[in-house]
Short mmCIF file of C-alpha atoms in Angstrom, two decimals:
data_model
loop_
_atom_site.label_atom_id
_atom_site.label_comp_id
_atom_site.label_asym_id
_atom_site.label_seq_id
_atom_site.Cartn_x
_atom_site.Cartn_y
_atom_site.Cartn_z
CA MET A 251 194.99 96.02 189.83
CA VAL A 252 191.85 93.86 189.67
CA PHE A 253 192.23 92.54 193.20
CA ILE A 254 192.99 96.03 194.58
CA ALA A 255 189.78 97.30 192.98
CA MET A 256 187.86 94.31 194.34
CA SER A 257 189.23 94.98 197.82
CA LEU A 258 188.05 98.59 197.68
CA GLY A 259 184.72 97.37 196.31
CA MET A 260 184.40 94.94 199.21
CA VAL A 261 184.91 97.75 201.72
CA SER A 262 182.35 99.94 199.94
CA LEU A 263 179.89 97.05 199.83
CA SER A 264 180.25 96.54 203.58
CA PHE A 265 178.72 99.93 204.30
CA ALA A 266 175.36 98.68 202.98
CA SER A 267 174.35 97.05 206.27
CA ILE A 268 175.22 100.24 208.17
CA PHE A 269 173.04 102.42 205.94
CA ILE A 270 170.23 99.85 205.84
CA THR A 271 170.21 99.60 209.65
CA HIS A 272 169.73 103.36 209.92
CA LEU A 273 166.87 103.23 207.40
CA GLU A 274 165.17 100.29 209.09
CA ARG A 275 165.27 102.18 212.38
CA SER A 276 163.28 104.87 210.58
CA GLU A 277 160.76 102.16 209.62
CA VAL A 278 161.42 102.34 205.88
CA PRO A 279 160.09 99.14 204.18
CA PRO A 280 162.82 96.78 202.88
CA LEU A 281 161.66 96.91 199.25
CA ILE A 282 161.57 100.70 199.32
CA ILE A 283 165.16 100.69 200.57
CA ALA A 284 166.14 98.38 197.72
CA PHE A 285 164.21 100.42 195.14
CA TYR A 286 165.66 103.81 196.00
CA ARG A 287 169.14 102.32 196.27
CA MET A 288 169.00 101.12 192.67
CA ALA A 289 166.87 103.93 191.21
CA ILE A 290 169.19 106.65 192.48
CA ALA A 291 172.25 104.71 191.29
CA THR A 292 170.65 104.47 187.84
CA LEU A 293 169.95 108.21 187.71
CA LEU A 294 173.54 109.00 188.74
CA LEU A 295 175.04 106.72 186.08
CA PHE A 296 172.60 107.58 183.27
CA PRO A 297 174.20 110.88 182.14
CA ALA A 298 177.64 109.27 181.87
CA ALA A 299 176.19 106.28 180.03
CA VAL A 300 174.42 108.52 177.49
CA ALA A 301 177.45 110.78 177.02
CA CYS A 302 180.03 108.00 176.69
CA LYS A 303 178.14 104.92 175.50
CA ARG A 304 175.19 106.29 173.51
CA GLN A 305 176.18 104.49 170.31
CA GLU A 306 176.79 101.21 172.11
CA LEU A 307 173.43 101.37 173.89
CA ALA A 308 171.67 102.18 170.62
CA THR A 309 173.17 99.17 168.86
CA LEU A 310 172.38 96.58 171.54
CA THR A 311 170.72 93.53 170.02
CA ARG A 312 167.43 92.12 171.22
CA LYS A 313 169.35 89.24 172.74
CA ASP A 314 171.61 91.65 174.65
CA ILE A 315 168.62 93.61 175.91
CA LEU A 316 166.92 90.41 177.06
CA TRP A 317 170.02 89.34 178.99
CA LEU A 318 170.26 92.80 180.59
CA ILE A 319 166.63 92.62 181.71
CA VAL A 320 167.07 89.11 183.12
CA SER A 321 170.21 90.22 184.95
CA GLY A 322 168.23 93.12 186.43
CA LEU A 323 165.55 90.67 187.53
CA PHE A 324 168.11 88.52 189.35
CA LEU A 325 169.60 91.60 191.02
CA ALA A 326 166.14 92.76 192.13
CA LEU A 327 165.41 89.31 193.57
CA HIS A 328 168.72 89.40 195.43
CA PHE A 329 168.21 92.80 197.05
CA GLY A 330 164.51 92.36 197.70
CA ALA A 331 164.80 88.87 199.16
CA TRP A 332 167.94 89.54 201.25
CA ILE A 333 166.75 92.78 202.82
CA THR A 334 163.26 91.35 203.47
CA SER A 335 164.70 88.21 205.09
CA LEU A 336 166.06 90.42 207.88
CA LYS A 337 162.47 90.90 209.08
CA TYR A 338 162.18 87.20 209.91
CA ILE A 339 165.64 85.94 210.90
CA SER A 340 168.71 87.40 212.54
CA ILE A 341 171.28 89.42 210.62
CA ALA A 342 173.94 86.78 211.24
CA ALA A 343 171.72 83.94 210.04
CA SER A 344 170.68 85.90 206.95
CA ALA A 345 174.30 86.75 206.16
CA VAL A 346 175.32 83.11 206.34
CA LEU A 347 172.50 81.93 204.09
CA VAL A 348 172.79 84.70 201.50
CA ASN A 349 176.56 84.21 201.32
CA THR A 350 176.31 80.56 200.39
CA HIS A 351 176.31 81.74 196.77
CA PRO A 352 180.00 80.84 196.16
CA PHE A 353 179.00 77.18 196.15
CA PHE A 354 176.26 77.84 193.62
CA VAL A 355 178.49 80.08 191.50
CA VAL A 356 181.18 77.40 191.23
CA ILE A 357 178.56 74.88 190.10
CA ALA A 358 176.82 77.30 187.73
CA ALA A 359 180.12 78.46 186.19
CA LEU A 360 180.98 74.83 185.52
CA LEU A 361 177.58 74.07 183.96
CA PHE A 362 177.01 77.23 181.93
CA LEU A 363 180.47 78.72 181.33
CA LYS A 364 182.46 75.46 181.27
CA GLU A 365 184.87 76.92 183.84
CA LYS A 366 186.33 74.14 185.95
CA PRO A 367 187.16 75.25 189.52
CA ASN A 368 190.72 74.55 190.59
CA ARG A 369 191.56 73.08 193.98
CA PHE A 370 192.59 76.46 195.37
CA SER A 371 189.20 77.94 194.49
CA LEU A 372 187.46 75.03 196.19
CA MET A 373 189.72 75.28 199.25
CA GLY A 374 189.27 79.04 199.51
CA THR A 375 185.49 78.78 199.19
CA SER A 376 185.32 76.07 201.84
CA ILE A 377 187.52 77.99 204.29
CA GLY A 378 185.52 81.18 203.71
CA LEU A 379 182.17 79.52 204.30
CA ILE A 380 183.47 77.80 207.44
CA GLY A 381 184.51 81.23 208.68
CA MET A 382 181.00 82.56 208.01
CA LEU A 383 179.51 79.71 210.04
CA VAL A 384 181.89 80.41 212.92
CA ILE A 385 180.88 84.09 212.91
CA ALA A 386 177.18 83.24 213.14
CA TRP A 387 177.49 80.16 215.36
CA ASN A 388 175.96 81.69 218.49
CA SER A 389 173.10 83.24 216.55
CA LEU A 390 172.47 80.05 214.65
CA ALA A 391 172.35 78.09 217.88
CA ASP A 392 169.95 80.44 219.68
CA ALA A 393 167.73 81.88 216.98
CA GLU A 394 164.26 80.57 216.20
CA PHE A 395 164.30 80.44 212.44
CA ALA A 396 161.28 81.32 210.40
CA LEU A 397 160.95 79.23 207.25
CA LYS A 398 160.02 82.29 205.24
CA GLY A 399 163.17 84.15 206.28
CA ASN A 400 165.40 81.19 205.50
CA LEU A 401 163.88 80.73 202.05
CA LEU A 402 164.19 84.44 201.27
CA ALA A 403 167.87 84.50 202.22
CA VAL A 404 168.61 81.40 200.12
CA LEU A 405 166.66 82.97 197.24
CA GLY A 406 168.93 86.00 197.60
CA ALA A 407 171.98 83.72 197.30
CA LEU A 408 170.62 81.92 194.24
CA ALA A 409 169.74 85.24 192.59
CA VAL A 410 173.36 86.39 192.94
CA VAL A 411 174.43 83.34 190.94
CA GLY A 412 172.27 84.29 187.97
CA TYR A 413 173.42 87.90 188.24
CA PHE A 414 177.12 86.93 188.22
CA ILE A 415 176.86 84.31 185.47
CA ILE A 416 174.94 86.62 183.12
CA GLY A 417 177.30 89.48 183.95
CA ARG A 418 180.32 87.38 183.07
CA LYS A 419 178.78 86.39 179.74
CA VAL A 420 177.41 89.78 178.67
CA ARG A 421 180.43 91.77 179.82
CA GLU A 422 182.56 89.99 177.22
CA GLY A 423 181.03 92.21 174.55
CA VAL A 424 179.47 95.11 176.47
CA SER A 425 181.26 97.92 178.31
CA LEU A 426 180.86 98.47 182.04
CA LEU A 427 178.58 101.52 181.71
CA GLY A 428 176.72 99.89 178.85
CA TYR A 429 176.01 96.93 181.13
CA VAL A 430 175.35 98.27 184.63
CA THR A 431 173.18 101.25 183.67
CA PRO A 432 170.41 99.25 181.92
CA VAL A 433 170.74 96.42 184.45
CA TYR A 434 170.29 98.81 187.38
CA ALA A 435 167.37 100.43 185.56
CA ALA A 436 165.69 97.07 185.00
CA CYS A 437 166.38 96.14 188.63
CA SER A 438 164.73 99.39 189.78
CA ALA A 439 161.66 98.72 187.64
CA PHE A 440 161.22 95.21 189.04
CA LEU A 441 161.66 96.45 192.61
CA LEU A 442 159.11 99.24 192.02
CA ILE A 443 156.56 96.71 190.75
CA TRP A 444 157.31 94.40 193.69
CA ALA A 445 157.04 97.18 196.30
CA SER A 446 153.87 98.60 194.75
CA SER A 447 152.20 95.19 194.69
CA LEU A 448 152.71 95.00 198.47
CA GLY A 449 151.29 98.48 199.01
CA ASN A 450 154.61 100.08 200.04
CA SER A 451 154.56 103.87 199.86
CA LEU A 452 157.29 105.73 197.98
CA TYR A 453 156.93 108.76 200.27
CA PRO A 454 157.04 110.64 202.59
CA TYR A 455 160.33 109.89 204.34
CA PRO A 456 162.47 112.23 206.47
CA ALA A 457 165.45 114.08 205.01
CA SER A 458 167.85 111.80 206.88
CA SER A 459 166.41 108.80 205.06
CA TRP A 460 167.04 110.43 201.69
CA GLY A 461 170.63 110.96 202.74
CA TYR A 462 171.00 107.25 203.41
CA PHE A 463 169.24 106.40 200.12
CA PHE A 464 171.89 108.39 198.26
CA ALA A 465 174.65 106.90 200.40
CA LEU A 466 173.41 103.39 199.52
CA ALA A 467 173.35 104.27 195.83
CA ILE A 468 176.84 105.75 195.77
CA VAL A 469 178.95 103.72 198.18
CA PRO A 470 177.90 100.03 198.16
CA THR A 471 176.20 100.17 194.74
CA ILE A 472 178.28 102.33 192.39
CA LEU A 473 181.58 101.91 194.25
CA GLY A 474 180.77 98.34 195.31
CA HIS A 475 178.59 96.35 192.92
CA THR A 476 179.72 98.32 189.87
CA VAL A 477 183.38 97.58 190.65
CA PHE A 478 182.58 93.88 190.92
CA ASN A 479 180.76 94.07 187.58
CA TRP A 480 183.93 95.52 186.08
CA ALA A 481 185.94 92.69 187.65
CA LEU A 482 183.69 90.06 186.04
CA LYS A 483 185.44 90.75 182.71
CA HIS A 484 188.82 89.94 184.25
CA VAL A 485 188.27 87.17 186.80
CA ARG A 486 185.97 84.18 187.23
CA PRO A 487 182.50 84.58 188.79
CA ALA A 488 183.56 82.23 191.60
CA THR A 489 186.35 84.64 192.59
CA VAL A 490 184.01 87.65 192.59
CA SER A 491 181.44 85.64 194.53
CA LEU A 492 183.94 84.63 197.19
CA ALA A 493 185.11 88.23 197.61
CA PHE A 494 181.60 89.04 198.90
CA LEU A 495 182.35 86.83 201.92
CA GLY A 496 184.55 89.61 203.26
CA GLU A 497 181.49 91.86 203.63
CA PRO A 498 180.26 90.50 207.01
CA VAL A 499 183.77 90.78 208.45
CA ILE A 500 184.25 94.41 207.45
CA ALA A 501 180.63 95.23 208.34
CA SER A 502 181.27 93.91 211.86
CA ILE A 503 184.20 96.30 212.21
CA LEU A 504 182.08 99.19 210.93
CA ALA A 505 179.28 98.23 213.33
CA TYR A 506 181.72 98.63 216.23
CA PHE A 507 182.50 102.22 215.23
CA PHE A 508 178.96 103.25 214.22
CA PHE A 509 176.87 101.32 216.76
CA ASN A 510 179.45 100.36 219.42
CA GLN A 511 178.82 96.67 218.70
CA ARG A 512 181.91 94.85 219.97
CA PRO A 513 182.92 91.82 217.89
CA THR A 514 182.80 88.53 219.78
CA LEU A 515 185.49 85.88 219.76
CA SER A 516 183.54 83.91 217.16
CA ILE A 517 183.46 86.97 214.86
CA LEU A 518 187.22 87.50 215.24
CA ALA A 519 188.05 83.84 214.63
CA GLY A 520 185.59 83.49 211.76
CA GLY A 521 186.80 86.74 210.25
CA LEU A 522 190.33 85.41 210.01
CA LEU A 523 189.06 82.30 208.24
CA VAL A 524 186.96 84.35 205.80
CA LEU A 525 189.86 86.62 204.91
CA ALA A 526 192.16 83.61 204.53
CA GLY A 527 189.69 82.03 202.13
CA VAL A 528 189.39 85.27 200.13
CA TRP A 529 193.17 85.64 199.95
CA LEU A 530 193.72 82.03 198.91
CA THR A 531 191.23 82.16 196.07
CA MET A 532 192.33 85.57 194.83
CA GLN A 533 195.98 84.53 194.81
CA ARG A 534 195.37 81.36 192.85
CA SER A 535 192.45 82.23 190.57
CA ASN A 536 193.03 82.55 186.86
CA SER A 537 191.71 85.56 185.05
#
């Protein structure tokens, strides 16, 4: 059941790049995209959280609230840094760098959660990351990298680690709605401050952009990230982290249908490696 939900979450997550591409073509600033994605998701989840988890939210300790705010900060750093990195480096290069987080998650889970990775987890992570490098090989070879873009993408990867590790810890005693709603709210607040400090305008944007804002909030966020937050209570952070490696593969398939972008041989070969790595780790990971 967990891995079926994660598979559906992975597909939902893969639509993010499609929606973001449409918004970027409308010249919407990256941080505004990130802000509305999380703010709308928060507003959609808030009524259910109040109706179903009002007592739980009211009894959160100061320590719990602090962890939720820090988790929101990490999530804001992830979205803000990753989407902004696309201004400076290619999509393929950014995807490779931001998806190096499985390595960091394995290390962080060992240091902070005392979870020792088994050999299958290490093998699956290695195979998946090799597949990512194969997918982006041509772009990596030809692109002129900007240091700022590289650092932003790596920052996005590191931020995911903090987000996953805190989520795994807090979710042991907090329900899904009781966790994601305040985390998404905190994330939205941090993104708003970040965007405002750079002079990004919250409006006006065409109606089509608002449609994609809502699509981002519902599909890759609520049906994607929220599902992975639920999974954090049942599987290791390293397993959830590795599952994200399937995103570029599925996104490439979606790009073919939405933008007529035909996958190259490197994408096909790398995609098989990524999926093999995901399957290996999911089959052998302990809950």
